[in-house]
Amino acid sequence: MSTSPDETFETATASAASGTPAAPEAAESSDGGLAGPAAPAQPAPAVDVQDLPGGLEAALEAVLMVADSPVPTERLAAAVDLPVTDVSAALAGLAAEYRGEGGGRPRGFELREGAEGWRVYSSRAHADVVARLVLEGQSARLSQAALETLAVIAYRQPVTRGQVSAVRGVNVDGVVRTLLARGLVAEVGQDPLTGATLFGTTGEFLDRMGWQSLDELPPLAPHLPGIDALDALTDEHR
């Protein structure tokens, strides 16, 4: 006996509501009988990237070209179905090749590993050329206020807006919103004493700086005035 579309919809709806999957509808055989449930689709067979043109290196390039954010080595290894050690070595080799090491021609792009993984970037050496194309009529540079605020957050994190304002001596609400919008800082928790939002830098900040961790932040001591200079400043403001 055939089943109407309305009855099929009601059965599926009732099954979903009860948490039990509906049984697949049997297909009608050529002789009018029921032929049983349709076979599930089979997954596509795995492809050996070594058999593809260019091998592993070309496969990694193809994946990285479509990535809109840094990709960890482990995820790339899963994509090409090869050991992490092999993929890591291939990535390092590609990065060196793009830099022109070994007598090759330096490229206009770089492959860099940041805090959140590997990504292809335009070459730093060609930043001015790229800026002429993509920055027409607009400014992508951070203001001096934003740079100073970002520096305070980077060195003092996790830190609240109020603490940053105390260091800079001005209100930083608008600047922090700009840094949040650009993905350079993020909310990382709340101050246990005041309940104020705490801010810290992001993986995007590290990637923009070309670092893999905050341990690469340069030491502040060489940039701080000596005790004599501090005493002089104190005397001036008495």
PDB file of C-alpha atoms in Angstrom, residues 18-150:
ATOM      1  CA  SER A  18      10.019  11.396  20.209  1.00  0.00           C
ATOM      2  CA  GLY A  19      13.771  11.418  19.613  1.00  0.00           C
ATOM      3  CA  THR A  20      13.650   8.275  17.478  1.00  0.00           C
ATOM      4  CA  PRO A  21      14.812   8.523  13.865  1.00  0.00           C
ATOM      5  CA  ALA A  22      12.229   7.594  11.280  1.00  0.00           C
ATOM      6  CA  ALA A  23      12.920   4.403   9.348  1.00  0.00           C
ATOM      7  CA  PRO A  24      13.934   5.077   5.733  1.00  0.00           C
ATOM      8  CA  GLU A  25      11.028   4.703   3.365  1.00  0.00           C
ATOM      9  CA  ALA A  26      11.178   1.532   1.306  1.00  0.00           C
ATOM     10  CA  ALA A  27      11.563   1.956  -2.409  1.00  0.00           C
ATOM     11  CA  GLU A  28       9.047   0.355  -4.729  1.00  0.00           C
ATOM     12  CA  SER A  29      10.501  -2.419  -6.898  1.00  0.00           C
ATOM     13  CA  SER A  30       9.834  -2.801 -10.601  1.00  0.00           C
ATOM     14  CA  ASP A  31       7.316  -5.571  -9.932  1.00  0.00           C
ATOM     15  CA  GLY A  32       5.245  -3.443  -7.568  1.00  0.00           C
ATOM     16  CA  GLY A  33       6.692  -4.859  -4.350  1.00  0.00           C
ATOM     17  CA  LEU A  34       8.834  -3.131  -1.735  1.00  0.00           C
ATOM     18  CA  ALA A  35      12.558  -3.380  -2.414  1.00  0.00           C
ATOM     19  CA  GLY A  36      13.769  -2.418   1.092  1.00  0.00           C
ATOM     20  CA  PRO A  37      15.572   0.683   2.369  1.00  0.00           C
ATOM     21  CA  ALA A  38      17.896   2.548   0.016  1.00  0.00           C
ATOM     22  CA  ALA A  39      21.588   1.938   0.682  1.00  0.00           C
ATOM     23  CA  PRO A  40      23.395   4.827   2.463  1.00  0.00           C
ATOM     24  CA  ALA A  41      25.767   6.909   0.382  1.00  0.00           C
ATOM     25  CA  GLN A  42      29.327   5.660   0.556  1.00  0.00           C
ATOM     26  CA  PRO A  43      32.114   8.123   1.515  1.00  0.00           C
ATOM     27  CA  ALA A  44      34.497   9.112  -1.241  1.00  0.00           C
ATOM     28  CA  PRO A  45      37.699   7.059  -1.234  1.00  0.00           C
ATOM     29  CA  ALA A  46      40.727   8.723   0.388  1.00  0.00           C
ATOM     30  CA  VAL A  47      43.149  10.391  -1.999  1.00  0.00           C
ATOM     31  CA  ASP A  48      46.884   9.926  -1.581  1.00  0.00           C
ATOM     32  CA  VAL A  49      48.258  13.455  -1.910  1.00  0.00           C
ATOM     33  CA  GLN A  50      51.593  12.042  -3.041  1.00  0.00           C
ATOM     34  CA  ASP A  51      49.841  10.889  -6.216  1.00  0.00           C
ATOM     35  CA  LEU A  52      48.570  14.405  -6.979  1.00  0.00           C
ATOM     36  CA  PRO A  53      50.535  16.874  -9.124  1.00  0.00           C
ATOM     37  CA  GLY A  54      53.153  18.542  -6.943  1.00  0.00           C
ATOM     38  CA  GLY A  55      52.737  16.038  -4.111  1.00  0.00           C
ATOM     39  CA  LEU A  56      52.455  17.055  -0.467  1.00  0.00           C
ATOM     40  CA  GLU A  57      53.767  20.599  -0.932  1.00  0.00           C
ATOM     41  CA  ALA A  58      51.218  21.425  -3.630  1.00  0.00           C
ATOM     42  CA  ALA A  59      48.414  19.935  -1.519  1.00  0.00           C
ATOM     43  CA  LEU A  60      49.393  22.119   1.433  1.00  0.00           C
ATOM     44  CA  GLU A  61      49.523  25.185  -0.802  1.00  0.00           C
ATOM     45  CA  ALA A  62      46.020  24.434  -2.084  1.00  0.00           C
ATOM     46  CA  VAL A  63      44.633  24.162   1.449  1.00  0.00           C
ATOM     47  CA  LEU A  64      46.392  27.293   2.693  1.00  0.00           C
ATOM     48  CA  MET A  65      45.230  29.348  -0.275  1.00  0.00           C
ATOM     49  CA  VAL A  66      41.578  28.901   0.732  1.00  0.00           C
ATOM     50  CA  ALA A  67      42.101  29.310   4.487  1.00  0.00           C
ATOM     51  CA  ASP A  68      40.733  32.596   5.849  1.00  0.00           C
ATOM     52  CA  SER A  69      42.535  32.203   9.177  1.00  0.00           C
ATOM     53  CA  PRO A  70      45.732  30.507  10.424  1.00  0.00           C
ATOM     54  CA  VAL A  71      45.588  26.695  10.316  1.00  0.00           C
ATOM     55  CA  PRO A  72      47.372  24.553  12.952  1.00  0.00           C
ATOM     56  CA  THR A  73      49.847  21.951  11.754  1.00  0.00           C
ATOM     57  CA  GLU A  74      47.709  19.152  13.202  1.00  0.00           C
ATOM     58  CA  ARG A  75      44.687  20.242  11.178  1.00  0.00           C
ATOM     59  CA  LEU A  76      46.730  20.432   7.990  1.00  0.00           C
ATOM     60  CA  ALA A  77      48.088  16.946   8.697  1.00  0.00           C
ATOM     61  CA  ALA A  78      44.539  15.649   9.058  1.00  0.00           C
ATOM     62  CA  ALA A  79      43.546  17.285   5.758  1.00  0.00           C
ATOM     63  CA  VAL A  80      46.331  15.581   3.804  1.00  0.00           C
ATOM     64  CA  ASP A  81      46.186  12.383   5.893  1.00  0.00           C
ATOM     65  CA  LEU A  82      49.897  12.323   6.707  1.00  0.00           C
ATOM     66  CA  PRO A  83      51.938  12.397   9.950  1.00  0.00           C
ATOM     67  CA  VAL A  84      52.377  15.768  11.662  1.00  0.00           C
ATOM     68  CA  THR A  85      56.168  15.482  11.458  1.00  0.00           C
ATOM     69  CA  ASP A  86      56.070  15.102   7.666  1.00  0.00           C
ATOM     70  CA  VAL A  87      53.689  18.034   7.274  1.00  0.00           C
ATOM     71  CA  SER A  88      55.708  20.231   9.631  1.00  0.00           C
ATOM     72  CA  ALA A  89      58.889  19.567   7.636  1.00  0.00           C
ATOM     73  CA  ALA A  90      57.100  20.290   4.347  1.00  0.00           C
ATOM     74  CA  LEU A  91      55.722  23.586   5.700  1.00  0.00           C
ATOM     75  CA  ALA A  92      59.159  24.690   6.880  1.00  0.00           C
ATOM     76  CA  GLY A  93      60.562  23.823   3.458  1.00  0.00           C
ATOM     77  CA  LEU A  94      57.880  25.850   1.684  1.00  0.00           C
ATOM     78  CA  ALA A  95      58.485  28.835   3.963  1.00  0.00           C
ATOM     79  CA  ALA A  96      62.217  28.714   3.191  1.00  0.00           C
ATOM     80  CA  GLU A  97      61.546  28.349  -0.524  1.00  0.00           C
ATOM     81  CA  TYR A  98      59.288  31.416  -0.562  1.00  0.00           C
ATOM     82  CA  ARG A  99      61.993  33.428   1.233  1.00  0.00           C
ATOM     83  CA  GLY A 100      64.387  32.568  -1.607  1.00  0.00           C
ATOM     84  CA  GLU A 101      66.685  30.361   0.455  1.00  0.00           C
ATOM     85  CA  GLY A 102      68.790  27.842  -1.418  1.00  0.00           C
ATOM     86  CA  GLY A 103      69.322  30.104  -4.401  1.00  0.00           C
ATOM     87  CA  GLY A 104      65.666  30.443  -5.346  1.00  0.00           C
ATOM     88  CA  ARG A 105      63.800  33.635  -6.201  1.00  0.00           C
ATOM     89  CA  PRO A 106      62.135  35.413  -3.256  1.00  0.00           C
ATOM     90  CA  ARG A 107      58.373  35.498  -3.665  1.00  0.00           C
ATOM     91  CA  GLY A 108      55.906  38.302  -3.090  1.00  0.00           C
ATOM     92  CA  PHE A 109      54.235  36.239  -0.384  1.00  0.00           C
ATOM     93  CA  GLU A 110      55.368  34.484   2.783  1.00  0.00           C
ATOM     94  CA  LEU A 111      54.320  31.385   4.681  1.00  0.00           C
ATOM     95  CA  ARG A 112      54.511  32.091   8.386  1.00  0.00           C
ATOM     96  CA  GLU A 113      53.617  30.157  11.533  1.00  0.00           C
ATOM     97  CA  GLY A 114      51.940  32.266  14.186  1.00  0.00           C
ATOM     98  CA  ALA A 115      50.344  31.553  17.522  1.00  0.00           C
ATOM     99  CA  GLU A 116      47.279  29.975  15.894  1.00  0.00           C
ATOM    100  CA  GLY A 117      48.874  28.157  12.972  1.00  0.00           C
ATOM    101  CA  TRP A 118      50.189  28.615   9.434  1.00  0.00           C
ATOM    102  CA  ARG A 119      48.977  31.174   6.934  1.00  0.00           C
ATOM    103  CA  VAL A 120      50.077  32.767   3.667  1.00  0.00           C
ATOM    104  CA  TYR A 121      50.737  36.518   3.902  1.00  0.00           C
ATOM    105  CA  SER A 122      51.907  39.127   1.446  1.00  0.00           C
ATOM    106  CA  SER A 123      55.615  39.808   1.833  1.00  0.00           C
ATOM    107  CA  ARG A 124      56.579  42.464   4.363  1.00  0.00           C
ATOM    108  CA  ALA A 125      59.075  43.809   1.844  1.00  0.00           C
ATOM    109  CA  HIS A 126      56.205  44.653  -0.512  1.00  0.00           C
ATOM    110  CA  ALA A 127      53.890  46.233   2.053  1.00  0.00           C
ATOM    111  CA  ASP A 128      54.010  49.665   0.412  1.00  0.00           C
ATOM    112  CA  VAL A 129      53.078  48.233  -2.971  1.00  0.00           C
ATOM    113  CA  VAL A 130      50.136  46.327  -1.509  1.00  0.00           C
ATOM    114  CA  ALA A 131      49.004  49.425   0.402  1.00  0.00           C
ATOM    115  CA  ARG A 132      48.663  51.401  -2.820  1.00  0.00           C
ATOM    116  CA  LEU A 133      46.079  48.913  -4.054  1.00  0.00           C
ATOM    117  CA  VAL A 134      44.079  48.022  -0.963  1.00  0.00           C
ATOM    118  CA  LEU A 135      44.280  51.226   1.074  1.00  0.00           C
ATOM    119  CA  GLU A 136      43.134  53.787  -1.494  1.00  0.00           C
ATOM    120  CA  GLY A 137      41.442  56.603   0.389  1.00  0.00           C
ATOM    121  CA  GLN A 138      41.496  54.844   3.732  1.00  0.00           C
ATOM    122  CA  SER A 139      43.914  54.375   6.570  1.00  0.00           C
ATOM    123  CA  ALA A 140      44.633  50.966   8.037  1.00  0.00           C
ATOM    124  CA  ARG A 141      47.247  52.273  10.452  1.00  0.00           C
ATOM    125  CA  LEU A 142      46.478  52.440  14.143  1.00  0.00           C
ATOM    126  CA  SER A 143      46.546  55.867  15.722  1.00  0.00           C
ATOM    127  CA  GLN A 144      49.190  56.749  18.279  1.00  0.00           C
ATOM    128  CA  ALA A 145      46.550  56.462  21.007  1.00  0.00           C
ATOM    129  CA  ALA A 146      45.579  52.975  19.813  1.00  0.00           C
ATOM    130  CA  LEU A 147      49.208  51.860  19.676  1.00  0.00           C
ATOM    131  CA  GLU A 148      49.847  53.121  23.202  1.00  0.00           C
ATOM    132  CA  THR A 149      46.696  51.446  24.523  1.00  0.00           C
ATOM    133  CA  LEU A 150      47.577  48.193  22.761  1.00  0.00           C
TER     134      LEU A 150
END
